[in-house]
CSV table of C-alpha atoms in Angstrom, one decimal:
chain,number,residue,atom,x,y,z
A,20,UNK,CA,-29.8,18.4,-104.9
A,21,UNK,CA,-26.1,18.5,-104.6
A,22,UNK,CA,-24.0,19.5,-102.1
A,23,UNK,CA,-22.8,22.4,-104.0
A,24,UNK,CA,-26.0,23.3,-105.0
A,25,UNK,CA,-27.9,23.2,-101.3
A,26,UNK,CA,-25.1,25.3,-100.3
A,27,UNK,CA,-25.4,28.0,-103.3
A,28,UNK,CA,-29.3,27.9,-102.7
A,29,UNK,CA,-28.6,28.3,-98.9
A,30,UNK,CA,-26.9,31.4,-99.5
A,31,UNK,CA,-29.2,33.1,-101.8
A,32,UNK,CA,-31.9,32.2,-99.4
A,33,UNK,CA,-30.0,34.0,-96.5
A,34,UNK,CA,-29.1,36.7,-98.8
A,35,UNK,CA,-33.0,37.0,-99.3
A,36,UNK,CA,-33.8,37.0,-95.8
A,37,UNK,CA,-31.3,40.1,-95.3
A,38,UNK,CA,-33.4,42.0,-97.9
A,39,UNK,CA,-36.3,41.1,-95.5
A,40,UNK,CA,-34.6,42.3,-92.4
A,41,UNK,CA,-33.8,45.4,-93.9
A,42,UNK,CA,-37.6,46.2,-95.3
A,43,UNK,CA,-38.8,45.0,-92.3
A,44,UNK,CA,-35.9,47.1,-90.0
A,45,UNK,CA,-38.1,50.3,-91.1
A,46,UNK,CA,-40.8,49.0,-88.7
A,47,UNK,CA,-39.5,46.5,-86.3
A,48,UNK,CA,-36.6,46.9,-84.0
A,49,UNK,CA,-34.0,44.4,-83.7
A,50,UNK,CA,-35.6,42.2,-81.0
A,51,UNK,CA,-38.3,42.0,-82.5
A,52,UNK,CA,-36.9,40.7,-86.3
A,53,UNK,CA,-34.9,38.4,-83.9
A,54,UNK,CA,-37.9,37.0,-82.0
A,55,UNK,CA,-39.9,36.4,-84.7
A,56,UNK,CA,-37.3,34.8,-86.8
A,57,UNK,CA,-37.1,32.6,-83.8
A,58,UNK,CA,-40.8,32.1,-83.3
A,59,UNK,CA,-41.0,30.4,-86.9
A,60,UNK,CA,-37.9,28.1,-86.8
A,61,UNK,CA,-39.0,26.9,-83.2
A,62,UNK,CA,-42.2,25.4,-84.5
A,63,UNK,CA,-40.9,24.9,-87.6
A,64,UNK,CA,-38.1,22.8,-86.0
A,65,UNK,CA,-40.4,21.3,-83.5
A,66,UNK,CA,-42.6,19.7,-85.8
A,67,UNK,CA,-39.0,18.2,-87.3
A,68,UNK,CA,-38.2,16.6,-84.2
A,69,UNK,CA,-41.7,15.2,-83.4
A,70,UNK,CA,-42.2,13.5,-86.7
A,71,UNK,CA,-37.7,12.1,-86.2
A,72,UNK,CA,-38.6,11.5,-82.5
A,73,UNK,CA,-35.7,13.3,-81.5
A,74,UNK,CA,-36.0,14.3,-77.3
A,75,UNK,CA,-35.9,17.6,-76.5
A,76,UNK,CA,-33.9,16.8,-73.4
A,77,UNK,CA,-30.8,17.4,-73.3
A,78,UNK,CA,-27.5,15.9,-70.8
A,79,UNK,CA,-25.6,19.3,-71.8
A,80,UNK,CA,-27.8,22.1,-70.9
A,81,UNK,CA,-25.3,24.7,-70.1
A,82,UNK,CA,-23.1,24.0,-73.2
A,83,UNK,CA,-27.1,25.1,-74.6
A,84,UNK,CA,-27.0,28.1,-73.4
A,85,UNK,CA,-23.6,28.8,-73.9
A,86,UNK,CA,-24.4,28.5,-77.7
A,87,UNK,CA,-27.6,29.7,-77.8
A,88,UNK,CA,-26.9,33.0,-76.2
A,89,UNK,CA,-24.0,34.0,-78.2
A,90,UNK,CA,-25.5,33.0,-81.4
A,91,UNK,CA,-29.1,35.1,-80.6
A,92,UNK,CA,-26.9,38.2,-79.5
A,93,UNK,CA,-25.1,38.0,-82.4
A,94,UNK,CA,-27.9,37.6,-84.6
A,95,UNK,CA,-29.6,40.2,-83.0
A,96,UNK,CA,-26.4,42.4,-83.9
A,97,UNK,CA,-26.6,41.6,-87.2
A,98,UNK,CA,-30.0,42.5,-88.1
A,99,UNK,CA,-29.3,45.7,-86.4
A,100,UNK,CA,-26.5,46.3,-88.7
A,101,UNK,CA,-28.7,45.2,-91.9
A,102,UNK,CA,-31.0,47.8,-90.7
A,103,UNK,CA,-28.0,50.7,-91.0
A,104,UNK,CA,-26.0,49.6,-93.2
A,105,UNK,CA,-25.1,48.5,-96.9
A,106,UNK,CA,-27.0,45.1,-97.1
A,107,UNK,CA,-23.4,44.0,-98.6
A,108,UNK,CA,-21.5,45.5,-95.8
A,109,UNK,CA,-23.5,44.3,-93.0
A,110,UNK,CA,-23.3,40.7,-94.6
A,111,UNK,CA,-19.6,41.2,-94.6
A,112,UNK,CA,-19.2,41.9,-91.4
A,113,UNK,CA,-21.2,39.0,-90.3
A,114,UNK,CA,-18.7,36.7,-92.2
A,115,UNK,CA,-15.5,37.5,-90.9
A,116,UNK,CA,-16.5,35.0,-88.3
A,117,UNK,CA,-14.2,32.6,-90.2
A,118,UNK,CA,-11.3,35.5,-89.6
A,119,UNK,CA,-12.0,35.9,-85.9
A,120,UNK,CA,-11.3,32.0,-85.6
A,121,UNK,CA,-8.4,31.9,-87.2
A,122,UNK,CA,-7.4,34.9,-84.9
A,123,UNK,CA,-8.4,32.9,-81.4
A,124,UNK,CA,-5.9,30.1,-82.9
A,125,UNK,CA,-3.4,32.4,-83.0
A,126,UNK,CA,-4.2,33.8,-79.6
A,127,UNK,CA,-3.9,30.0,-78.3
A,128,UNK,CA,-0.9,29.4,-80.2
A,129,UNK,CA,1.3,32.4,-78.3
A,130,UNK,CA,-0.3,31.5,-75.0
A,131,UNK,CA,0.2,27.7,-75.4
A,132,UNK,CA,3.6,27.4,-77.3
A,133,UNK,CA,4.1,24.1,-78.9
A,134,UNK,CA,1.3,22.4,-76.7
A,135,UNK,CA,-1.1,24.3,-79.3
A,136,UNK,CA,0.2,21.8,-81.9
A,137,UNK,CA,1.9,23.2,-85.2
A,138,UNK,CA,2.3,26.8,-83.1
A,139,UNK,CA,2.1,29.5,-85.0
A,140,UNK,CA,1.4,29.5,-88.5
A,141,UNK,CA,2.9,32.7,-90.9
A,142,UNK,CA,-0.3,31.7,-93.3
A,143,UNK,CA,-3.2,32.4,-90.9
A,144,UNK,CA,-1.2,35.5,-89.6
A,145,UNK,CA,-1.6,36.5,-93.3
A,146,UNK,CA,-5.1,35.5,-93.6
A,147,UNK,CA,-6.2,37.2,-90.2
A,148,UNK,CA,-3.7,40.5,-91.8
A,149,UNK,CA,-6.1,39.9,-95.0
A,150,UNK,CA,-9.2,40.0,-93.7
A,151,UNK,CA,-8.4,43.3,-91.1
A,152,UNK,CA,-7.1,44.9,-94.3
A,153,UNK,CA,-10.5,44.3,-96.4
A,154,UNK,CA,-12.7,45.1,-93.4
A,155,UNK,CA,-10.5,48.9,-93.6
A,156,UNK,CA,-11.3,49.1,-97.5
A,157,UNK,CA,-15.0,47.8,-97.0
A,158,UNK,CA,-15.5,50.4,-94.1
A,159,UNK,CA,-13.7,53.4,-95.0
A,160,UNK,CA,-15.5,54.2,-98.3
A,161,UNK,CA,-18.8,53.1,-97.4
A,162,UNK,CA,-19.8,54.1,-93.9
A,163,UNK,CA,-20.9,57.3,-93.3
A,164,UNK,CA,-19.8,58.9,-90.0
A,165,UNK,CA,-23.8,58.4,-88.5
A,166,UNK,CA,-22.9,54.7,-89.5
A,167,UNK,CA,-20.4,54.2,-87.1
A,168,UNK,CA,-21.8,52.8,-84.9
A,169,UNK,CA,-23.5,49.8,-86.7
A,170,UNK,CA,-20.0,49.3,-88.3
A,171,UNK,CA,-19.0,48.5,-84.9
A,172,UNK,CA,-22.0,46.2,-84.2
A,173,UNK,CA,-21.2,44.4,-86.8
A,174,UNK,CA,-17.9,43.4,-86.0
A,175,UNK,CA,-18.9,42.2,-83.0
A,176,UNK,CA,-21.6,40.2,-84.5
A,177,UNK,CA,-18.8,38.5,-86.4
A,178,UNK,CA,-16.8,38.0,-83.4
A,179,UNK,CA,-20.0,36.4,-81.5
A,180,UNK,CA,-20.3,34.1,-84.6
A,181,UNK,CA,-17.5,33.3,-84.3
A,182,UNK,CA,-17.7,32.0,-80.7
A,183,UNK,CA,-21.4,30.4,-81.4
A,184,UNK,CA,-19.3,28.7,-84.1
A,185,UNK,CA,-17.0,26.9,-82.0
A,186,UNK,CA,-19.6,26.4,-79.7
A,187,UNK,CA,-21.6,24.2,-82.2
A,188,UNK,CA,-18.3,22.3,-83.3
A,189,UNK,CA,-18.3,21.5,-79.5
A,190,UNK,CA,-21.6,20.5,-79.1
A,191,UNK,CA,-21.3,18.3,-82.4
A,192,UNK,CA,-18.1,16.3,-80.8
A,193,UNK,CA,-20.8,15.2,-77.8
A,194,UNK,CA,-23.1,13.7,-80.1
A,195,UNK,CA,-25.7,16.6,-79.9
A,196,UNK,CA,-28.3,16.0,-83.1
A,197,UNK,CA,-28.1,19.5,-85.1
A,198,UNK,CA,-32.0,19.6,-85.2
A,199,UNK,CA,-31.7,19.7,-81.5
A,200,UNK,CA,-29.2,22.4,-81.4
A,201,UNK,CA,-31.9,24.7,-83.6
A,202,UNK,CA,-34.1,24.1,-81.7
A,203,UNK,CA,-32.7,25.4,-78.1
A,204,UNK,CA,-31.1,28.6,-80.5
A,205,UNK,CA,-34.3,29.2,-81.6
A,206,UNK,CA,-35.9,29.0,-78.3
A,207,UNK,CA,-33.4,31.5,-77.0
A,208,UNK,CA,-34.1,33.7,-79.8
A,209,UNK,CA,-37.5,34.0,-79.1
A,210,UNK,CA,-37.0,34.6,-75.1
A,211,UNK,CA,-33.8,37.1,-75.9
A,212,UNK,CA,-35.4,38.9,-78.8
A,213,UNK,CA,-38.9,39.5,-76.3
A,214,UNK,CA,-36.2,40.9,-73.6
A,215,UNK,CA,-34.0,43.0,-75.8
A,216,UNK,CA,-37.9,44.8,-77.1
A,217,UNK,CA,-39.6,44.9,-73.5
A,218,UNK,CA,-36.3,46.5,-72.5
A,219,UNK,CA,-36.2,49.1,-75.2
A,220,UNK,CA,-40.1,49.7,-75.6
A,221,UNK,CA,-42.7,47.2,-76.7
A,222,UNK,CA,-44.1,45.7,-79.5
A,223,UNK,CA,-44.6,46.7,-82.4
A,224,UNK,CA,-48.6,46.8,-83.4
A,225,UNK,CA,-49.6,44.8,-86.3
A,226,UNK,CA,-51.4,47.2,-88.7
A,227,UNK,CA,-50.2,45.9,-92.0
A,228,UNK,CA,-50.3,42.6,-93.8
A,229,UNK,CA,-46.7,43.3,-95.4
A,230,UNK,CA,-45.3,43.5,-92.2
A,231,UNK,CA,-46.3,40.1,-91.2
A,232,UNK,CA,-45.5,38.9,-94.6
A,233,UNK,CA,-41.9,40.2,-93.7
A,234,UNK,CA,-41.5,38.5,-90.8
A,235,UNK,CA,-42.8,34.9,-91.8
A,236,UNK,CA,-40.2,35.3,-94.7
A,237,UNK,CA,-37.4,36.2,-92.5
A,238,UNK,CA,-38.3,32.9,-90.5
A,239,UNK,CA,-38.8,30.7,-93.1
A,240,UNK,CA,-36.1,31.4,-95.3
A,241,UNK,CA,-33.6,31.6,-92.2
A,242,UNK,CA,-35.3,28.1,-91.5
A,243,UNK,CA,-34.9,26.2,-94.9
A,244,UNK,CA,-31.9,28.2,-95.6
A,245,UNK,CA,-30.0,26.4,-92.0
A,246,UNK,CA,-31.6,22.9,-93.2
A,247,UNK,CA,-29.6,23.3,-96.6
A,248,UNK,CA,-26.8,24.0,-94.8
A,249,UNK,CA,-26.9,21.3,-92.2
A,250,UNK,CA,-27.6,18.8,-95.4
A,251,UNK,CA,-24.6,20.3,-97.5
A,252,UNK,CA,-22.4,19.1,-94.9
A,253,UNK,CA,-23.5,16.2,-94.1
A,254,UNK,CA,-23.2,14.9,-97.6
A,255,UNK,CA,-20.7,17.2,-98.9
A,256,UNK,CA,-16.8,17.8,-99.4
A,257,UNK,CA,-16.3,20.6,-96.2
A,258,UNK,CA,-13.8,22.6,-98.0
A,259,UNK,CA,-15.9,23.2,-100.6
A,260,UNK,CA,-19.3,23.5,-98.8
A,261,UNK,CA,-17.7,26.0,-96.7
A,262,UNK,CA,-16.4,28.2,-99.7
A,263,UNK,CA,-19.5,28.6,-101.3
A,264,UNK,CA,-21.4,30.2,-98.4
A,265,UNK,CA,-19.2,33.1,-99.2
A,266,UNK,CA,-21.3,33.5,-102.6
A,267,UNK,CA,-24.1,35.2,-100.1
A,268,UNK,CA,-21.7,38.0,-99.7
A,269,UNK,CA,-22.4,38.6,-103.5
A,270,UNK,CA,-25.9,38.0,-103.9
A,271,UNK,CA,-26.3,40.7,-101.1
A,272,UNK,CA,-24.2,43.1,-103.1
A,273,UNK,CA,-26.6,42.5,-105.9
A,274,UNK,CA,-29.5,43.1,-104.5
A,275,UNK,CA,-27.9,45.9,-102.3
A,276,UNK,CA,-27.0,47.7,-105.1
A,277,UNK,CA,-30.6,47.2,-106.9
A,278,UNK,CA,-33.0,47.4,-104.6
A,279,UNK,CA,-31.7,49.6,-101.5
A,280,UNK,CA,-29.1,51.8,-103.9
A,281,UNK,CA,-26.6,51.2,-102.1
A,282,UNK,CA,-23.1,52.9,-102.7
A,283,UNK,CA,-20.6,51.1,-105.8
A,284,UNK,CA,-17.1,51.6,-105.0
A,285,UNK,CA,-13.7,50.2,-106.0
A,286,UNK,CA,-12.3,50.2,-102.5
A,287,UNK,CA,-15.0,48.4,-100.9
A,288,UNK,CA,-15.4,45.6,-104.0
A,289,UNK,CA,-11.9,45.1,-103.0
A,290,UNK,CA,-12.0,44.7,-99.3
A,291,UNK,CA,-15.4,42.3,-99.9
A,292,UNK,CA,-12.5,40.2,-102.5
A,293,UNK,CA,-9.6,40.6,-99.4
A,294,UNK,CA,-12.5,39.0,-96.6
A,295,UNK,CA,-13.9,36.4,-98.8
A,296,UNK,CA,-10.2,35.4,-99.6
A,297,UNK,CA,-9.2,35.6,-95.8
A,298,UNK,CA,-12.0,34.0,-95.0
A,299,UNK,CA,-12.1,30.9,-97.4
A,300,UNK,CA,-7.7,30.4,-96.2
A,301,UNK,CA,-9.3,30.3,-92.4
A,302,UNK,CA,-11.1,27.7,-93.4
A,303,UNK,CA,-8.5,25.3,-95.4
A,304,UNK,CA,-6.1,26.1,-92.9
A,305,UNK,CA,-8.7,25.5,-89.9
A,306,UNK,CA,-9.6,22.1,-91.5
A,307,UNK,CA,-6.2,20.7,-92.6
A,308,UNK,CA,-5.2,21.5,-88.3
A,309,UNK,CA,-8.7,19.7,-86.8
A,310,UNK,CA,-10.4,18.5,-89.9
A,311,UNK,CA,-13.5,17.6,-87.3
A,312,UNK,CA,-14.2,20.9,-86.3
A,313,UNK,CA,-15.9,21.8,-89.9
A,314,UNK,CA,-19.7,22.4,-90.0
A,315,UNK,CA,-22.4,24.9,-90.1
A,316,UNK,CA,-21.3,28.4,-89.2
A,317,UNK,CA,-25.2,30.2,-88.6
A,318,UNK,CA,-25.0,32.4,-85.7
């Protein structure tokens, strides 16, 4: 497959998984999704670094668990949001994690002057501008006020992408091997999402073959979505690897709209348009300033 094509695939397969979340939400609490997502791409991963021989140990643990914990928190986050929220919304949200970067180099180009390299650019003030102004359209017409509060979740699962994001791009400049990054995320997953249930109940009884259909899809589409992903970047133009994750944005809208009913309107069609457009800017701007720092954005 092509770059361009792993990449499109990748983002269907995610878009999927969100469809699964949300069924799945109805029965399972966040944690839980979140662990057993987790449970399936740690073994799945595990058996992908016995057969490559790749050592689980690591000289960087605490860069680890830097990454790990932001990107399980904000995963968890995001599934919570999937469970109250427009599948297309939700998915939004999660993507502004591109925005939020582009808004920490701004933060470090006011605090840092002309030590933070070009200073500060008037596009990615634009793009950052851009993508606050389509979250407003996108959550304005299509939250209702008991929505609120998984709007706000997931912004901040964007944010925490965000952060997991640059985290990943730092544990890529130390020669960490990506299967070995998975696999300690996926590890935390399983350990966070088992806290975050114990904390707020227990588990969830298994009375129903659909359910644990649900959550072995979640897992292995999240899984082989993340390999496409890794592999569209490793043999493809960034730039344009990068852009097309945004087409997951649309395939949720699709099946948003068809299978869960969710709301049509112009307002929000055009915030999704302003984010995708902010987004893909933060991105060309992001790699023309550290062209090293591109790669896989998962949480």
């Amino acid at each position: 497959m092509t770059p361009a094509l792993l990449m499109a695939t990748a983002s269907l397969l995610f878009a999927l998984m969100g469809v699964a979340v949300k069924l799945a939400s109805t029965r399972y609490g966040a944690g839980e999704l979140v662990m057993y997502r987790s449970l399936v791409g740690l073994v799945l991963i595990g058996v992908v670094m016995r057969l490559r021989r790749i050592p689980m140990r690591t000289p960087v643990p605490g860069m680890h668990m830097g990454r790990s914990v932001s990107g399980t928190v904000s995963l968890a986050m995001w599934f919570y949001a999937i469970g109250g929220l427009p599948l297309a919304t939700a998915t939004t949200l999660n993507y502004m994690s591109s925005v939020w970067i582009a808004l920490f180099l701004m933060g470090g180009a006011l605090l840092l002057g002309p030590r933070a390299g070009r200073g500060l650019d008037g596009r990615l003030i634009a793009t950052v501008l851009a993508g606050f102004a389509g979250v407003t359209l996108v959550l304005r017409p299509t939250i209702a006020d008991d929505q609120l509060w998984h709007g706000l979740i997931g912004l901040l699962s964007g944010i925490l992408s965000a952060v997991a994001y640059l985290q990943i791009t730092a544990l890529g400049r130390v020669g960490e091997p990506g299967e070995r990054v998975v696999f300690y995320f996926s590890l935390a997953g399983v350990v966070v999402g088992l806290a975050i249930t114990l904390a707020s109940g227990s588990l969830t009884p298994h009375t129903s073959w659909r359910g644990v259909a649900l959550l072995l899809a979640i897992g292995t589409l999240a899984t082989a979505a993340q390999w496409m992903i890794t592999r569209a970047y490793a043999t493809g133009a960034t730039l344009g690897v990068a852009t097309l994750q945004y087409l997951g944005i649309g395939f949720a809208f699709v099946f948003g709209v068809w299978l869960f009913n969710d709301p049509v309107t112009p307002l929000a069609l055009v915030g999704m348009l302003l984010i995708v457009g902010a987004g893909v800017a933060a991105t060309f701007l992001r790699q023309r300033s550290t062209p090293a720092d591109a790669g896989p954005t998962e949480s």
